[in-house]
Amino acid sequence: MLRKLRILIALLVLFFVAGTAALTRFQTTDWNNTLYVSIYPVNGDKSPATTNYIKSLSHVSFADIEQYLARQALSYRNIQNKPFAITLAPEVSEVPPAPPRDGNVLQIMVWSMKMRYWAWAHNSQPGPDPDIQLYAVYYDPKVYGRVGHSFGLQKGLVGVVYAFASHAEGKRNNVVIAHELLHTLGATDKYDLSTNQPIFPIGYADPDQQPRYPQRRAELMGGRIPITAHRAEQPEHLRQTVIGKVTAIEIGLLN
């Protein structure tokens, strides 16, 4: 009897979690209301240079993301309200838990739960909770030539962006932030994970272009601008990217 009760409780919990996830997905992709996004800066290397850079950030630093997503959304749907409102939240002192390297399904599930709990515990934004939490972890580019792989989780509506603490890199950082923001809404990567090459045709901004190469823009979830069949470049700013049709379908902008 006790065993049956435990099974019933587990099933009820799973049903509640699944129902909550489905409701959240519907509410965040029906585009009837503005989605409030908070970006929390994190000093990843604890250096003075990164500290100074974070102090220089303001809402204006991320305004092009908000404007870009509004234009892209309007190109697919006649949205009356502003689709996103992006604000800069107070700095978070602790670095978020990193995803497991080559982790199995169970390890990834455990990490995902830890990440969502960590985000709940480190929501320092005053006032109502945001719909989406993004943590921008900055590193001094004079010390770090590369940063970690950013990620966005649809379950929990939380993402982590590893970025460079440099105004020269600000526009490129915003491309990554926009990419991870769409992950939280259900958009999938459209590049080959082993090569970082955009996948044709869904990862191309202009798949019907003739000649096909070089492309002039990147599909946002494709990540890079295809120059040849085997070479692609990172976009310098969001104006060099578009949200493709497949991505638009995934996030509810296109039926």
PDB file of C-alpha atoms in Angstrom:
ATOM      1  CA  MET A   1       0.000   0.000   0.000  1.00  0.00           C
ATOM      2  CA  LEU A   2       2.811   2.396   0.911  1.00  0.00           C
ATOM      3  CA  ARG A   3       4.597   1.633  -2.372  1.00  0.00           C
ATOM      4  CA  LYS A   4       1.431   2.411  -4.359  1.00  0.00           C
ATOM      5  CA  LEU A   5       1.053   5.682  -2.471  1.00  0.00           C
ATOM      6  CA  ARG A   6       4.640   6.704  -3.312  1.00  0.00           C
ATOM      7  CA  ILE A   7       4.047   5.888  -6.977  1.00  0.00           C
ATOM      8  CA  LEU A   8       0.837   7.924  -6.961  1.00  0.00           C
ATOM      9  CA  ILE A   9       2.576  10.915  -5.382  1.00  0.00           C
ATOM     10  CA  ALA A  10       5.416  10.689  -7.924  1.00  0.00           C
ATOM     11  CA  LEU A  11       2.910  10.566 -10.788  1.00  0.00           C
ATOM     12  CA  LEU A  12       1.041  13.565  -9.405  1.00  0.00           C
ATOM     13  CA  VAL A  13       4.303  15.526  -9.134  1.00  0.00           C
ATOM     14  CA  LEU A  14       5.255  14.617 -12.712  1.00  0.00           C
ATOM     15  CA  PHE A  15       1.785  15.585 -13.923  1.00  0.00           C
ATOM     16  CA  PHE A  16       2.025  18.937 -12.123  1.00  0.00           C
ATOM     17  CA  VAL A  17       5.510  19.655 -13.505  1.00  0.00           C
ATOM     18  CA  ALA A  18       4.471  18.701 -17.050  1.00  0.00           C
ATOM     19  CA  GLY A  19       1.303  20.785 -16.820  1.00  0.00           C
ATOM     20  CA  THR A  20       3.188  23.787 -15.463  1.00  0.00           C
ATOM     21  CA  ALA A  21       5.810  23.511 -18.230  1.00  0.00           C
ATOM     22  CA  ALA A  22       3.129  23.316 -20.927  1.00  0.00           C
ATOM     23  CA  LEU A  23       1.286  26.324 -19.498  1.00  0.00           C
ATOM     24  CA  THR A  24       4.502  28.330 -19.242  1.00  0.00           C
ATOM     25  CA  ARG A  25       5.409  27.494 -22.844  1.00  0.00           C
ATOM     26  CA  PHE A  26       1.980  28.617 -24.045  1.00  0.00           C
ATOM     27  CA  GLN A  27       2.099  31.850 -22.073  1.00  0.00           C
ATOM     28  CA  THR A  28       5.591  32.781 -23.268  1.00  0.00           C
ATOM     29  CA  THR A  29       4.908  32.122 -26.958  1.00  0.00           C
ATOM     30  CA  ASP A  30       1.370  33.408 -27.439  1.00  0.00           C
ATOM     31  CA  TRP A  31       2.800  36.955 -27.795  1.00  0.00           C
ATOM     32  CA  ASN A  32      -0.227  38.527 -26.133  1.00  0.00           C
ATOM     33  CA  ASN A  33       1.804  40.115 -23.370  1.00  0.00           C
ATOM     34  CA  THR A  34       5.223  41.689 -22.965  1.00  0.00           C
ATOM     35  CA  LEU A  35       7.870  39.286 -21.684  1.00  0.00           C
ATOM     36  CA  TYR A  36      10.045  40.854 -18.997  1.00  0.00           C
ATOM     37  CA  VAL A  37      13.696  39.875 -19.220  1.00  0.00           C
ATOM     38  CA  SER A  38      16.304  40.667 -16.586  1.00  0.00           C
ATOM     39  CA  ILE A  39      20.026  40.475 -17.340  1.00  0.00           C
ATOM     40  CA  TYR A  40      22.195  39.865 -14.280  1.00  0.00           C
ATOM     41  CA  PRO A  41      25.909  40.684 -14.734  1.00  0.00           C
ATOM     42  CA  VAL A  42      28.396  38.334 -13.068  1.00  0.00           C
ATOM     43  CA  ASN A  43      32.137  38.949 -12.652  1.00  0.00           C
ATOM     44  CA  GLY A  44      33.491  35.649 -13.931  1.00  0.00           C
ATOM     45  CA  ASP A  45      37.195  36.295 -13.300  1.00  0.00           C
ATOM     46  CA  LYS A  46      36.938  38.728 -10.339  1.00  0.00           C
ATOM     47  CA  SER A  47      39.355  41.070 -12.096  1.00  0.00           C
ATOM     48  CA  PRO A  48      39.368  44.872 -11.696  1.00  0.00           C
ATOM     49  CA  ALA A  49      38.897  45.289 -15.457  1.00  0.00           C
ATOM     50  CA  THR A  50      35.723  43.197 -15.402  1.00  0.00           C
ATOM     51  CA  THR A  51      34.532  45.000 -12.285  1.00  0.00           C
ATOM     52  CA  ASN A  52      34.900  48.357 -14.036  1.00  0.00           C
ATOM     53  CA  TYR A  53      33.173  47.082 -17.149  1.00  0.00           C
ATOM     54  CA  ILE A  54      30.152  45.823 -15.203  1.00  0.00           C
ATOM     55  CA  LYS A  55      29.906  49.192 -13.429  1.00  0.00           C
ATOM     56  CA  SER A  56      29.715  50.880 -16.841  1.00  0.00           C
ATOM     57  CA  LEU A  57      26.730  48.792 -18.004  1.00  0.00           C
ATOM     58  CA  SER A  58      23.249  50.283 -18.194  1.00  0.00           C
ATOM     59  CA  HIS A  59      19.910  49.518 -19.812  1.00  0.00           C
ATOM     60  CA  VAL A  60      21.221  51.203 -22.960  1.00  0.00           C
ATOM     61  CA  SER A  61      23.877  48.473 -23.256  1.00  0.00           C
ATOM     62  CA  PHE A  62      21.138  45.983 -24.196  1.00  0.00           C
ATOM     63  CA  ALA A  63      18.645  48.260 -25.941  1.00  0.00           C
ATOM     64  CA  ASP A  64      19.545  46.953 -29.396  1.00  0.00           C
ATOM     65  CA  ILE A  65      18.420  43.429 -28.350  1.00  0.00           C
ATOM     66  CA  GLU A  66      14.980  44.707 -27.390  1.00  0.00           C
ATOM     67  CA  GLN A  67      14.660  46.755 -30.588  1.00  0.00           C
ATOM     68  CA  TYR A  68      15.937  43.949 -32.808  1.00  0.00           C
ATOM     69  CA  LEU A  69      13.526  41.363 -31.397  1.00  0.00           C
ATOM     70  CA  ALA A  70      10.625  43.808 -31.763  1.00  0.00           C
ATOM     71  CA  ARG A  71      11.445  44.305 -35.456  1.00  0.00           C
ATOM     72  CA  GLN A  72      11.866  40.597 -36.076  1.00  0.00           C
ATOM     73  CA  ALA A  73       8.611  39.720 -34.305  1.00  0.00           C
ATOM     74  CA  LEU A  74       6.713  42.391 -36.246  1.00  0.00           C
ATOM     75  CA  SER A  75       7.992  40.953 -39.526  1.00  0.00           C
ATOM     76  CA  TYR A  76       6.051  37.757 -38.754  1.00  0.00           C
ATOM     77  CA  ARG A  77       3.051  38.937 -36.737  1.00  0.00           C
ATOM     78  CA  ASN A  78       1.148  42.164 -36.189  1.00  0.00           C
ATOM     79  CA  ILE A  79       2.023  42.333 -32.506  1.00  0.00           C
ATOM     80  CA  GLN A  80       0.429  45.334 -30.809  1.00  0.00           C
ATOM     81  CA  ASN A  81       2.392  45.252 -27.547  1.00  0.00           C
ATOM     82  CA  LYS A  82       6.155  45.378 -27.093  1.00  0.00           C
ATOM     83  CA  PRO A  83       7.280  41.717 -27.213  1.00  0.00           C
ATOM     84  CA  PHE A  84      10.202  42.128 -24.778  1.00  0.00           C
ATOM     85  CA  ALA A  85      11.182  44.558 -22.046  1.00  0.00           C
ATOM     86  CA  ILE A  86      14.834  44.051 -21.109  1.00  0.00           C
ATOM     87  CA  THR A  87      16.286  45.498 -17.927  1.00  0.00           C
ATOM     88  CA  LEU A  88      19.686  45.397 -16.268  1.00  0.00           C
ATOM     89  CA  ALA A  89      19.451  43.692 -12.868  1.00  0.00           C
ATOM     90  CA  PRO A  90      21.879  44.127  -9.956  1.00  0.00           C
ATOM     91  CA  GLU A  91      25.191  42.288 -10.162  1.00  0.00           C
ATOM     92  CA  VAL A  92      25.323  38.716  -8.862  1.00  0.00           C
ATOM     93  CA  SER A  93      28.511  37.782  -7.004  1.00  0.00           C
ATOM     94  CA  GLU A  94      28.408  34.010  -7.503  1.00  0.00           C
ATOM     95  CA  VAL A  95      29.140  32.222 -10.789  1.00  0.00           C
ATOM     96  CA  PRO A  96      26.302  29.893 -11.904  1.00  0.00           C
ATOM     97  CA  PRO A  97      26.872  26.113 -11.928  1.00  0.00           C
ATOM     98  CA  ALA A  98      28.518  24.948 -15.142  1.00  0.00           C
ATOM     99  CA  PRO A  99      26.857  22.181 -17.165  1.00  0.00           C
ATOM    100  CA  PRO A 100      28.526  18.746 -16.978  1.00  0.00           C
ATOM    101  CA  ARG A 101      31.034  17.936 -19.699  1.00  0.00           C
ATOM    102  CA  ASP A 102      29.840  14.992 -21.779  1.00  0.00           C
ATOM    103  CA  GLY A 103      27.245  14.287 -19.098  1.00  0.00           C
ATOM    104  CA  ASN A 104      24.674  11.551 -19.429  1.00  0.00           C
ATOM    105  CA  VAL A 105      20.935  12.240 -19.356  1.00  0.00           C
ATOM    106  CA  LEU A 106      20.673  11.851 -15.579  1.00  0.00           C
ATOM    107  CA  GLN A 107      23.624  14.186 -14.916  1.00  0.00           C
ATOM    108  CA  ILE A 108      22.156  16.809 -17.235  1.00  0.00           C
ATOM    109  CA  MET A 109      18.760  16.541 -15.537  1.00  0.00           C
ATOM    110  CA  VAL A 110      20.332  16.983 -12.104  1.00  0.00           C
ATOM    111  CA  TRP A 111      22.385  19.962 -13.296  1.00  0.00           C
ATOM    112  CA  SER A 112      19.289  21.518 -14.910  1.00  0.00           C
ATOM    113  CA  MET A 113      17.442  21.344 -11.590  1.00  0.00           C
ATOM    114  CA  LYS A 114      20.467  22.802  -9.773  1.00  0.00           C
ATOM    115  CA  MET A 115      20.642  25.617 -12.321  1.00  0.00           C
ATOM    116  CA  ARG A 116      16.979  26.483 -11.903  1.00  0.00           C
ATOM    117  CA  TYR A 117      17.303  26.455  -8.117  1.00  0.00           C
ATOM    118  CA  TRP A 118      20.439  28.612  -8.347  1.00  0.00           C
ATOM    119  CA  ALA A 119      18.583  31.131 -10.532  1.00  0.00           C
ATOM    120  CA  TRP A 120      15.705  31.212  -8.050  1.00  0.00           C
ATOM    121  CA  ALA A 121      18.139  31.818  -5.190  1.00  0.00           C
ATOM    122  CA  HIS A 122      20.023  34.536  -7.095  1.00  0.00           C
ATOM    123  CA  ASN A 123      17.133  36.622  -8.342  1.00  0.00           C
ATOM    124  CA  SER A 124      18.275  39.987  -7.032  1.00  0.00           C
ATOM    125  CA  GLN A 125      15.939  42.000  -9.250  1.00  0.00           C
ATOM    126  CA  PRO A 126      13.735  44.250  -7.083  1.00  0.00           C
ATOM    127  CA  GLY A 127       9.988  44.160  -7.657  1.00  0.00           C
ATOM    128  CA  PRO A 128       8.024  41.448  -9.479  1.00  0.00           C
ATOM    129  CA  ASP A 129       9.939  38.431 -10.742  1.00  0.00           C
ATOM    130  CA  PRO A 130      10.932  38.651 -14.420  1.00  0.00           C
ATOM    131  CA  ASP A 131       9.576  36.144 -16.927  1.00  0.00           C
ATOM    132  CA  ILE A 132      13.095  35.284 -18.119  1.00  0.00           C
ATOM    133  CA  GLN A 133      16.385  35.467 -16.221  1.00  0.00           C
ATOM    134  CA  LEU A 134      19.670  35.746 -18.134  1.00  0.00           C
ATOM    135  CA  TYR A 135      23.025  35.742 -16.347  1.00  0.00           C
ATOM    136  CA  ALA A 136      25.853  37.407 -18.284  1.00  0.00           C
ATOM    137  CA  VAL A 137      29.182  36.108 -16.954  1.00  0.00           C
ATOM    138  CA  TYR A 138      31.959  38.457 -18.064  1.00  0.00           C
ATOM    139  CA  TYR A 139      35.691  37.824 -18.496  1.00  0.00           C
ATOM    140  CA  ASP A 140      38.545  40.183 -19.321  1.00  0.00           C
ATOM    141  CA  PRO A 141      39.429  39.558 -23.013  1.00  0.00           C
ATOM    142  CA  LYS A 142      43.046  40.570 -22.364  1.00  0.00           C
ATOM    143  CA  VAL A 143      43.380  37.494 -20.167  1.00  0.00           C
ATOM    144  CA  TYR A 144      40.857  35.066 -21.655  1.00  0.00           C
ATOM    145  CA  GLY A 145      40.965  34.340 -25.370  1.00  0.00           C
ATOM    146  CA  ARG A 146      37.893  32.107 -25.145  1.00  0.00           C
ATOM    147  CA  VAL A 147      34.913  31.801 -22.833  1.00  0.00           C
ATOM    148  CA  GLY A 148      32.566  28.941 -22.014  1.00  0.00           C
ATOM    149  CA  HIS A 149      29.621  27.727 -24.073  1.00  0.00           C
ATOM    150  CA  SER A 150      26.489  29.743 -23.321  1.00  0.00           C
ATOM    151  CA  PHE A 151      23.125  28.064 -22.844  1.00  0.00           C
ATOM    152  CA  GLY A 152      19.433  28.804 -22.423  1.00  0.00           C
ATOM    153  CA  LEU A 153      16.900  26.537 -20.718  1.00  0.00           C
ATOM    154  CA  GLN A 154      13.254  26.536 -21.698  1.00  0.00           C
ATOM    155  CA  LYS A 155      12.387  24.785 -18.447  1.00  0.00           C
ATOM    156  CA  GLY A 156      12.831  27.512 -15.885  1.00  0.00           C
ATOM    157  CA  LEU A 157      13.190  30.284 -18.486  1.00  0.00           C
ATOM    158  CA  VAL A 158      16.791  30.890 -17.519  1.00  0.00           C
ATOM    159  CA  GLY A 159      19.995  31.298 -19.505  1.00  0.00           C
ATOM    160  CA  VAL A 160      23.693  31.898 -18.970  1.00  0.00           C
ATOM    161  CA  VAL A 161      25.841  33.865 -21.403  1.00  0.00           C
ATOM    162  CA  TYR A 162      29.630  33.787 -21.181  1.00  0.00           C
ATOM    163  CA  ALA A 163      30.850  37.084 -22.583  1.00  0.00           C
ATOM    164  CA  PHE A 164      33.822  39.416 -22.831  1.00  0.00           C
ATOM    165  CA  ALA A 165      34.089  42.460 -20.559  1.00  0.00           C
ATOM    166  CA  SER A 166      34.819  44.908 -23.348  1.00  0.00           C
ATOM    167  CA  HIS A 167      32.784  47.646 -25.002  1.00  0.00           C
ATOM    168  CA  ALA A 168      34.373  46.601 -28.297  1.00  0.00           C
ATOM    169  CA  GLU A 169      32.747  43.187 -27.826  1.00  0.00           C
ATOM    170  CA  GLY A 170      29.407  44.554 -26.610  1.00  0.00           C
ATOM    171  CA  LYS A 171      27.526  44.160 -29.904  1.00  0.00           C
ATOM    172  CA  ARG A 172      28.807  40.607 -30.380  1.00  0.00           C
ATOM    173  CA  ASN A 173      27.875  39.806 -26.788  1.00  0.00           C
ATOM    174  CA  ASN A 174      24.335  40.960 -27.555  1.00  0.00           C
ATOM    175  CA  VAL A 175      24.087  38.543 -30.470  1.00  0.00           C
ATOM    176  CA  VAL A 176      24.821  35.694 -28.065  1.00  0.00           C
ATOM    177  CA  ILE A 177      22.361  37.055 -25.500  1.00  0.00           C
ATOM    178  CA  ALA A 178      19.589  37.213 -28.123  1.00  0.00           C
ATOM    179  CA  HIS A 179      20.449  33.663 -29.241  1.00  0.00           C
ATOM    180  CA  GLU A 180      20.185  32.272 -25.710  1.00  0.00           C
ATOM    181  CA  LEU A 181      17.030  34.274 -25.029  1.00  0.00           C
ATOM    182  CA  LEU A 182      15.318  32.476 -27.907  1.00  0.00           C
ATOM    183  CA  HIS A 183      16.482  29.128 -26.486  1.00  0.00           C
ATOM    184  CA  THR A 184      14.405  29.853 -23.388  1.00  0.00           C
ATOM    185  CA  LEU A 185      11.356  30.173 -25.669  1.00  0.00           C
ATOM    186  CA  GLY A 186      11.965  26.828 -27.353  1.00  0.00           C
ATOM    187  CA  ALA A 187      14.168  27.743 -30.315  1.00  0.00           C
ATOM    188  CA  THR A 188      16.728  25.085 -31.261  1.00  0.00           C
ATOM    189  CA  ASP A 189      20.290  25.437 -32.519  1.00  0.00           C
ATOM    190  CA  LYS A 190      20.608  25.340 -36.280  1.00  0.00           C
ATOM    191  CA  TYR A 191      24.291  24.632 -36.624  1.00  0.00           C
ATOM    192  CA  ASP A 192      26.370  21.468 -36.577  1.00  0.00           C
ATOM    193  CA  LEU A 193      27.623  21.095 -33.009  1.00  0.00           C
ATOM    194  CA  SER A 194      30.803  19.370 -34.175  1.00  0.00           C
ATOM    195  CA  THR A 195      31.841  22.058 -36.680  1.00  0.00           C
ATOM    196  CA  ASN A 196      29.824  25.165 -35.701  1.00  0.00           C
ATOM    197  CA  GLN A 197      28.789  25.407 -39.356  1.00  0.00           C
ATOM    198  CA  PRO A 198      25.199  26.552 -39.967  1.00  0.00           C
ATOM    199  CA  ILE A 199      22.947  23.772 -41.252  1.00  0.00           C
ATOM    200  CA  PHE A 200      21.531  24.311 -44.735  1.00  0.00           C
ATOM    201  CA  PRO A 201      18.815  25.435 -45.285  1.00  0.00           C
ATOM    202  CA  ILE A 202      17.360  26.054 -41.792  1.00  0.00           C
ATOM    203  CA  GLY A 203      20.520  27.683 -40.432  1.00  0.00           C
ATOM    204  CA  TYR A 204      20.865  30.122 -43.331  1.00  0.00           C
ATOM    205  CA  ALA A 205      19.391  33.613 -43.324  1.00  0.00           C
ATOM    206  CA  ASP A 206      18.946  33.553 -47.109  1.00  0.00           C
ATOM    207  CA  PRO A 207      18.905  29.903 -48.238  1.00  0.00           C
ATOM    208  CA  ASP A 208      17.479  30.799 -51.687  1.00  0.00           C
ATOM    209  CA  GLN A 209      20.235  33.297 -52.466  1.00  0.00           C
ATOM    210  CA  GLN A 210      22.051  32.745 -55.767  1.00  0.00           C
ATOM    211  CA  PRO A 211      24.915  32.240 -55.744  1.00  0.00           C
ATOM    212  CA  ARG A 212      24.582  30.716 -52.287  1.00  0.00           C
ATOM    213  CA  TYR A 213      27.924  32.036 -51.021  1.00  0.00           C
ATOM    214  CA  PRO A 214      28.946  34.243 -49.465  1.00  0.00           C
ATOM    215  CA  GLN A 215      25.892  34.904 -47.315  1.00  0.00           C
ATOM    216  CA  ARG A 216      25.584  38.422 -45.948  1.00  0.00           C
ATOM    217  CA  ARG A 217      23.621  37.607 -42.802  1.00  0.00           C
ATOM    218  CA  ALA A 218      23.332  34.901 -40.176  1.00  0.00           C
ATOM    219  CA  GLU A 219      20.198  33.119 -39.032  1.00  0.00           C
ATOM    220  CA  LEU A 220      20.223  33.939 -35.330  1.00  0.00           C
ATOM    221  CA  MET A 221      20.020  30.307 -34.172  1.00  0.00           C
ATOM    222  CA  GLY A 222      22.446  29.268 -36.936  1.00  0.00           C
ATOM    223  CA  GLY A 223      24.952  31.467 -35.170  1.00  0.00           C
ATOM    224  CA  ARG A 224      27.308  32.320 -38.009  1.00  0.00           C
ATOM    225  CA  ILE A 225      27.393  33.859 -41.478  1.00  0.00           C
ATOM    226  CA  PRO A 226      28.225  31.147 -44.064  1.00  0.00           C
ATOM    227  CA  ILE A 227      31.043  32.421 -46.282  1.00  0.00           C
ATOM    228  CA  THR A 228      31.661  29.111 -48.053  1.00  0.00           C
ATOM    229  CA  ALA A 229      30.271  25.611 -47.587  1.00  0.00           C
ATOM    230  CA  HIS A 230      32.990  25.005 -44.989  1.00  0.00           C
ATOM    231  CA  ARG A 231      33.671  28.422 -43.475  1.00  0.00           C
ATOM    232  CA  ALA A 232      31.489  30.780 -41.485  1.00  0.00           C
ATOM    233  CA  GLU A 233      32.074  33.977 -39.549  1.00  0.00           C
ATOM    234  CA  GLN A 234      30.533  35.337 -36.387  1.00  0.00           C
ATOM    235  CA  PRO A 235      28.225  38.321 -36.922  1.00  0.00           C
ATOM    236  CA  GLU A 236      29.540  41.594 -35.562  1.00  0.00           C
ATOM    237  CA  HIS A 237      26.128  42.847 -34.450  1.00  0.00           C
ATOM    238  CA  LEU A 238      22.449  41.943 -34.524  1.00  0.00           C
ATOM    239  CA  ARG A 239      21.877  43.876 -37.754  1.00  0.00           C
ATOM    240  CA  GLN A 240      23.782  41.064 -39.470  1.00  0.00           C
ATOM    241  CA  THR A 241      21.258  38.470 -38.275  1.00  0.00           C
ATOM    242  CA  VAL A 242      17.613  37.494 -38.830  1.00  0.00           C
ATOM    243  CA  ILE A 243      15.168  35.071 -37.222  1.00  0.00           C
ATOM    244  CA  GLY A 244      14.450  32.407 -39.839  1.00  0.00           C
ATOM    245  CA  LYS A 245      11.088  30.807 -40.543  1.00  0.00           C
ATOM    246  CA  VAL A 246      11.806  27.548 -38.710  1.00  0.00           C
ATOM    247  CA  THR A 247      12.869  29.461 -35.607  1.00  0.00           C
ATOM    248  CA  ALA A 248       9.795  31.681 -35.908  1.00  0.00           C
ATOM    249  CA  ILE A 249       7.600  28.561 -35.920  1.00  0.00           C
ATOM    250  CA  GLU A 250       9.389  27.149 -32.868  1.00  0.00           C
ATOM    251  CA  ILE A 251       8.746  30.267 -30.798  1.00  0.00           C
ATOM    252  CA  GLY A 252       5.174  30.798 -31.987  1.00  0.00           C
ATOM    253  CA  LEU A 253       5.670  33.752 -34.311  1.00  0.00           C
ATOM    254  CA  LEU A 254       4.625  31.754 -37.364  1.00  0.00           C
ATOM    255  CA  ASN A 255       2.116  28.935 -37.764  1.00  0.00           C
TER     256      ASN A 255
END
